PDB file of C-alpha atoms in Angstrom:
ATOM      1  CA  UNK A   1      38.825 -30.173  34.349  1.00  0.00           C
ATOM      2  CA  UNK A   2      39.963 -28.057  31.457  1.00  0.00           C
ATOM      3  CA  UNK A   3      39.069 -24.403  31.170  1.00  0.00           C
ATOM      4  CA  UNK A   4      37.034 -24.730  27.943  1.00  0.00           C
ATOM      5  CA  UNK A   5      34.689 -27.343  29.412  1.00  0.00           C
ATOM      6  CA  UNK A   6      34.150 -25.176  32.495  1.00  0.00           C
ATOM      7  CA  UNK A   7      33.467 -22.221  30.230  1.00  0.00           C
ATOM      8  CA  UNK A   8      30.897 -24.193  28.180  1.00  0.00           C
ATOM      9  CA  UNK A   9      29.220 -25.460  31.322  1.00  0.00           C
ATOM     10  CA  UNK A  10      29.019 -21.885  32.643  1.00  0.00           C
ATOM     11  CA  UNK A  11      27.549 -20.700  29.336  1.00  0.00           C
ATOM     12  CA  UNK A  12      25.074 -23.590  29.387  1.00  0.00           C
ATOM     13  CA  UNK A  13      24.047 -22.837  32.974  1.00  0.00           C
ATOM     14  CA  UNK A  14      23.538 -19.149  32.209  1.00  0.00           C
ATOM     15  CA  UNK A  15      21.519 -19.912  29.083  1.00  0.00           C
ATOM     16  CA  UNK A  16      19.334 -22.262  31.156  1.00  0.00           C
ATOM     17  CA  UNK A  17      18.756 -19.508  33.729  1.00  0.00           C
ATOM     18  CA  UNK A  18      17.712 -17.165  30.922  1.00  0.00           C
ATOM     19  CA  UNK A  19      15.408 -19.758  29.360  1.00  0.00           C
ATOM     20  CA  UNK A  20      17.404 -19.917  26.127  1.00  0.00           C
ATOM     21  CA  UNK A  21      18.021 -23.672  26.495  1.00  0.00           C
ATOM     22  CA  UNK A  22      16.212 -26.280  28.571  1.00  0.00           C
ATOM     23  CA  UNK A  23      19.060 -28.565  29.620  1.00  0.00           C
ATOM     24  CA  UNK A  24      22.647 -29.650  28.992  1.00  0.00           C
ATOM     25  CA  UNK A  25      21.301 -32.044  26.380  1.00  0.00           C
ATOM     26  CA  UNK A  26      19.441 -29.223  24.630  1.00  0.00           C
ATOM     27  CA  UNK A  27      22.546 -27.001  24.817  1.00  0.00           C
ATOM     28  CA  UNK A  28      24.776 -29.746  23.423  1.00  0.00           C
ATOM     29  CA  UNK A  29      22.464 -30.485  20.523  1.00  0.00           C
ATOM     30  CA  UNK A  30      21.234 -27.028  19.527  1.00  0.00           C
ATOM     31  CA  UNK A  31      24.044 -24.717  20.530  1.00  0.00           C
ATOM     32  CA  UNK A  32      27.074 -26.960  20.050  1.00  0.00           C
ATOM     33  CA  UNK A  33      25.776 -29.012  17.126  1.00  0.00           C
ATOM     34  CA  UNK A  34      26.696 -32.265  18.849  1.00  0.00           C
ATOM     35  CA  UNK A  35      24.890 -35.181  20.457  1.00  0.00           C
ATOM     36  CA  UNK A  36      22.776 -34.607  23.538  1.00  0.00           C
ATOM     37  CA  UNK A  37      25.372 -36.123  25.876  1.00  0.00           C
ATOM     38  CA  UNK A  38      28.336 -34.207  24.394  1.00  0.00           C
ATOM     39  CA  UNK A  39      28.900 -31.673  27.208  1.00  0.00           C
ATOM     40  CA  UNK A  40      28.448 -34.277  29.945  1.00  0.00           C
ATOM     41  CA  UNK A  41      30.772 -36.807  28.322  1.00  0.00           C
ATOM     42  CA  UNK A  42      33.432 -34.189  27.489  1.00  0.00           C
ATOM     43  CA  UNK A  43      33.329 -33.015  31.079  1.00  0.00           C
ATOM     44  CA  UNK A  44      33.621 -36.573  32.467  1.00  0.00           C
ATOM     45  CA  UNK A  45      36.613 -37.342  30.235  1.00  0.00           C
ATOM     46  CA  UNK A  46      38.224 -33.912  30.747  1.00  0.00           C
ATOM     47  CA  UNK A  47      38.661 -33.584  26.994  1.00  0.00           C
ATOM     48  CA  UNK A  48      39.745 -30.522  25.035  1.00  0.00           C
ATOM     49  CA  UNK A  49      36.920 -28.783  23.204  1.00  0.00           C
ATOM     50  CA  UNK A  50      37.649 -28.397  19.487  1.00  0.00           C
ATOM     51  CA  UNK A  51      37.679 -24.856  18.078  1.00  0.00           C
ATOM     52  CA  UNK A  52      34.868 -25.812  15.703  1.00  0.00           C
ATOM     53  CA  UNK A  53      32.548 -26.402  18.671  1.00  0.00           C
ATOM     54  CA  UNK A  54      33.195 -22.907  20.071  1.00  0.00           C
ATOM     55  CA  UNK A  55      32.798 -21.480  16.553  1.00  0.00           C
ATOM     56  CA  UNK A  56      29.465 -23.325  16.183  1.00  0.00           C
ATOM     57  CA  UNK A  57      28.285 -21.875  19.517  1.00  0.00           C
ATOM     58  CA  UNK A  58      29.236 -18.357  18.376  1.00  0.00           C
ATOM     59  CA  UNK A  59      27.422 -18.928  15.062  1.00  0.00           C
ATOM     60  CA  UNK A  60      24.279 -20.148  16.833  1.00  0.00           C
ATOM     61  CA  UNK A  61      24.307 -17.095  19.096  1.00  0.00           C
ATOM     62  CA  UNK A  62      24.751 -14.786  16.095  1.00  0.00           C
ATOM     63  CA  UNK A  63      21.914 -16.539  14.255  1.00  0.00           C
ATOM     64  CA  UNK A  64      19.721 -16.147  17.353  1.00  0.00           C
ATOM     65  CA  UNK A  65      20.490 -12.429  17.501  1.00  0.00           C
ATOM     66  CA  UNK A  66      19.652 -12.036  13.790  1.00  0.00           C
ATOM     67  CA  UNK A  67      16.403 -13.955  14.296  1.00  0.00           C
ATOM     68  CA  UNK A  68      15.485 -11.760  17.282  1.00  0.00           C
ATOM     69  CA  UNK A  69      16.315  -8.592  15.319  1.00  0.00           C
ATOM     70  CA  UNK A  70      14.002  -9.703  12.500  1.00  0.00           C
ATOM     71  CA  UNK A  71      11.244 -10.563  14.974  1.00  0.00           C
ATOM     72  CA  UNK A  72      11.619  -7.203  16.712  1.00  0.00           C
ATOM     73  CA  UNK A  73      11.447  -5.367  13.375  1.00  0.00           C
ATOM     74  CA  UNK A  74       8.228  -7.219  12.535  1.00  0.00           C
ATOM     75  CA  UNK A  75       6.748  -6.437  15.926  1.00  0.00           C
ATOM     76  CA  UNK A  76       7.727  -2.784  15.565  1.00  0.00           C
ATOM     77  CA  UNK A  77       5.942  -2.613  12.199  1.00  0.00           C
ATOM     78  CA  UNK A  78       2.880  -4.274  13.710  1.00  0.00           C
ATOM     79  CA  UNK A  79       2.913  -1.903  16.698  1.00  0.00           C
ATOM     80  CA  UNK A  80       3.217   1.087  14.350  1.00  0.00           C
ATOM     81  CA  UNK A  81       0.279  -0.210  12.294  1.00  0.00           C
ATOM     82  CA  UNK A  82      -1.828  -0.679  15.454  1.00  0.00           C
ATOM     83  CA  UNK A  83      -0.959   2.837  16.662  1.00  0.00           C
ATOM     84  CA  UNK A  84      -1.989   4.288  13.285  1.00  0.00           C
ATOM     85  CA  UNK A  85      -5.231   2.275  13.206  1.00  0.00           C
ATOM     86  CA  UNK A  86      -6.025   3.290  16.791  1.00  0.00           C
ATOM     87  CA  UNK A  87      -5.552   6.966  15.912  1.00  0.00           C
ATOM     88  CA  UNK A  88      -7.802   6.607  12.859  1.00  0.00           C
ATOM     89  CA  UNK A  89     -10.477   4.898  14.944  1.00  0.00           C
ATOM     90  CA  UNK A  90     -10.257   7.630  17.609  1.00  0.00           C
ATOM     91  CA  UNK A  91     -10.616  10.267  14.869  1.00  0.00           C
ATOM     92  CA  UNK A  92     -13.626   8.422  13.424  1.00  0.00           C
ATOM     93  CA  UNK A  93     -15.185   8.117  16.884  1.00  0.00           C
ATOM     94  CA  UNK A  94     -14.784  11.843  17.439  1.00  0.00           C
ATOM     95  CA  UNK A  95     -16.272  12.499  13.999  1.00  0.00           C
ATOM     96  CA  UNK A  96     -19.245  10.236  14.744  1.00  0.00           C
ATOM     97  CA  UNK A  97     -19.751  11.901  18.133  1.00  0.00           C
ATOM     98  CA  UNK A  98     -19.758  15.354  16.552  1.00  0.00           C
ATOM     99  CA  UNK A  99     -22.164  14.141  13.876  1.00  0.00           C
ATOM    100  CA  UNK A 100     -24.528  12.704  16.480  1.00  0.00           C
ATOM    101  CA  UNK A 101     -24.408  15.960  18.455  1.00  0.00           C
ATOM    102  CA  UNK A 102     -25.101  17.984  15.301  1.00  0.00           C
ATOM    103  CA  UNK A 103     -27.896  15.627  14.259  1.00  0.00           C
ATOM    104  CA  UNK A 104     -29.557  15.723  17.684  1.00  0.00           C
ATOM    105  CA  UNK A 105     -29.514  19.541  17.651  1.00  0.00           C
ATOM    106  CA  UNK A 106     -30.940  19.517  14.133  1.00  0.00           C
ATOM    107  CA  UNK A 107     -33.599  16.913  15.067  1.00  0.00           C
ATOM    108  CA  UNK A 108     -34.580  18.645  18.306  1.00  0.00           C
ATOM    109  CA  UNK A 109     -37.538  20.624  16.773  1.00  0.00           C
ATOM    110  CA  UNK A 110     -38.866  17.385  15.250  1.00  0.00           C
ATOM    111  CA  UNK A 111     -38.467  15.587  18.558  1.00  0.00           C
ATOM    112  CA  UNK A 112     -40.294  18.384  20.376  1.00  0.00           C
ATOM    113  CA  UNK A 113     -43.066  18.312  17.758  1.00  0.00           C
ATOM    114  CA  UNK A 114     -43.395  14.532  17.956  1.00  0.00           C
ATOM    115  CA  UNK A 115     -43.998  14.765  21.721  1.00  0.00           C
ATOM    116  CA  UNK A 116     -47.123  16.914  21.098  1.00  0.00           C
ATOM    117  CA  UNK A 117     -50.375  14.903  20.946  1.00  0.00           C
ATOM    118  CA  UNK A 118     -51.563  14.144  17.405  1.00  0.00           C
ATOM    119  CA  UNK A 119     -54.712  16.301  17.411  1.00  0.00           C
ATOM    120  CA  UNK A 120     -52.834  19.360  18.627  1.00  0.00           C
ATOM    121  CA  UNK A 121     -50.054  18.618  16.145  1.00  0.00           C
ATOM    122  CA  UNK A 122     -52.565  18.528  13.322  1.00  0.00           C
ATOM    123  CA  UNK A 123     -53.980  21.903  14.400  1.00  0.00           C
ATOM    124  CA  UNK A 124     -50.506  23.427  14.615  1.00  0.00           C
ATOM    125  CA  UNK A 125     -49.642  22.044  11.197  1.00  0.00           C
ATOM    126  CA  UNK A 126     -52.748  23.501   9.633  1.00  0.00           C
ATOM    127  CA  UNK A 127     -52.130  26.888  11.302  1.00  0.00           C
ATOM    128  CA  UNK A 128     -48.580  26.853  10.037  1.00  0.00           C
ATOM    129  CA  UNK A 129     -49.798  25.946   6.574  1.00  0.00           C
ATOM    130  CA  UNK A 130     -52.131  28.957   6.598  1.00  0.00           C
ATOM    131  CA  UNK A 131     -49.297  31.207   7.860  1.00  0.00           C
ATOM    132  CA  UNK A 132     -51.029  32.055  11.140  1.00  0.00           C
ATOM    133  CA  UNK A 133     -48.230  30.805  13.392  1.00  0.00           C
ATOM    134  CA  UNK A 134     -44.454  30.846  13.033  1.00  0.00           C
ATOM    135  CA  UNK A 135     -42.432  27.880  14.238  1.00  0.00           C
ATOM    136  CA  UNK A 136     -39.757  28.877  16.814  1.00  0.00           C
TER     137      UNK A 136
END
């Protein structure tokens, strides 16, 4: 068997192990730009692989790298956007928490007053209105 066929079969096998192609047929069609039985038939006949086939394989690998680079750049932008949004949400949550704490401290006298029975509250209100008692 000639060296180029063995090389292509090794490349095909490795790409299958990595999940980049599914089979020899997939490799032949997508990576070599030939029919699905190309690698098998070339191997059986012990034929020489044309330079164009190796060049096509190199081009497909380069195109795959370029595609992956573009996908990674998009994912990086998305990750950066999610990190920024997460930080903004955390800042807003902290702001809301501080606001709630401030509001509960501010509302505390009203809450204490609302827990006093109505008749007593009315008396206290009238005393306050006449200036006889000072609210703590």
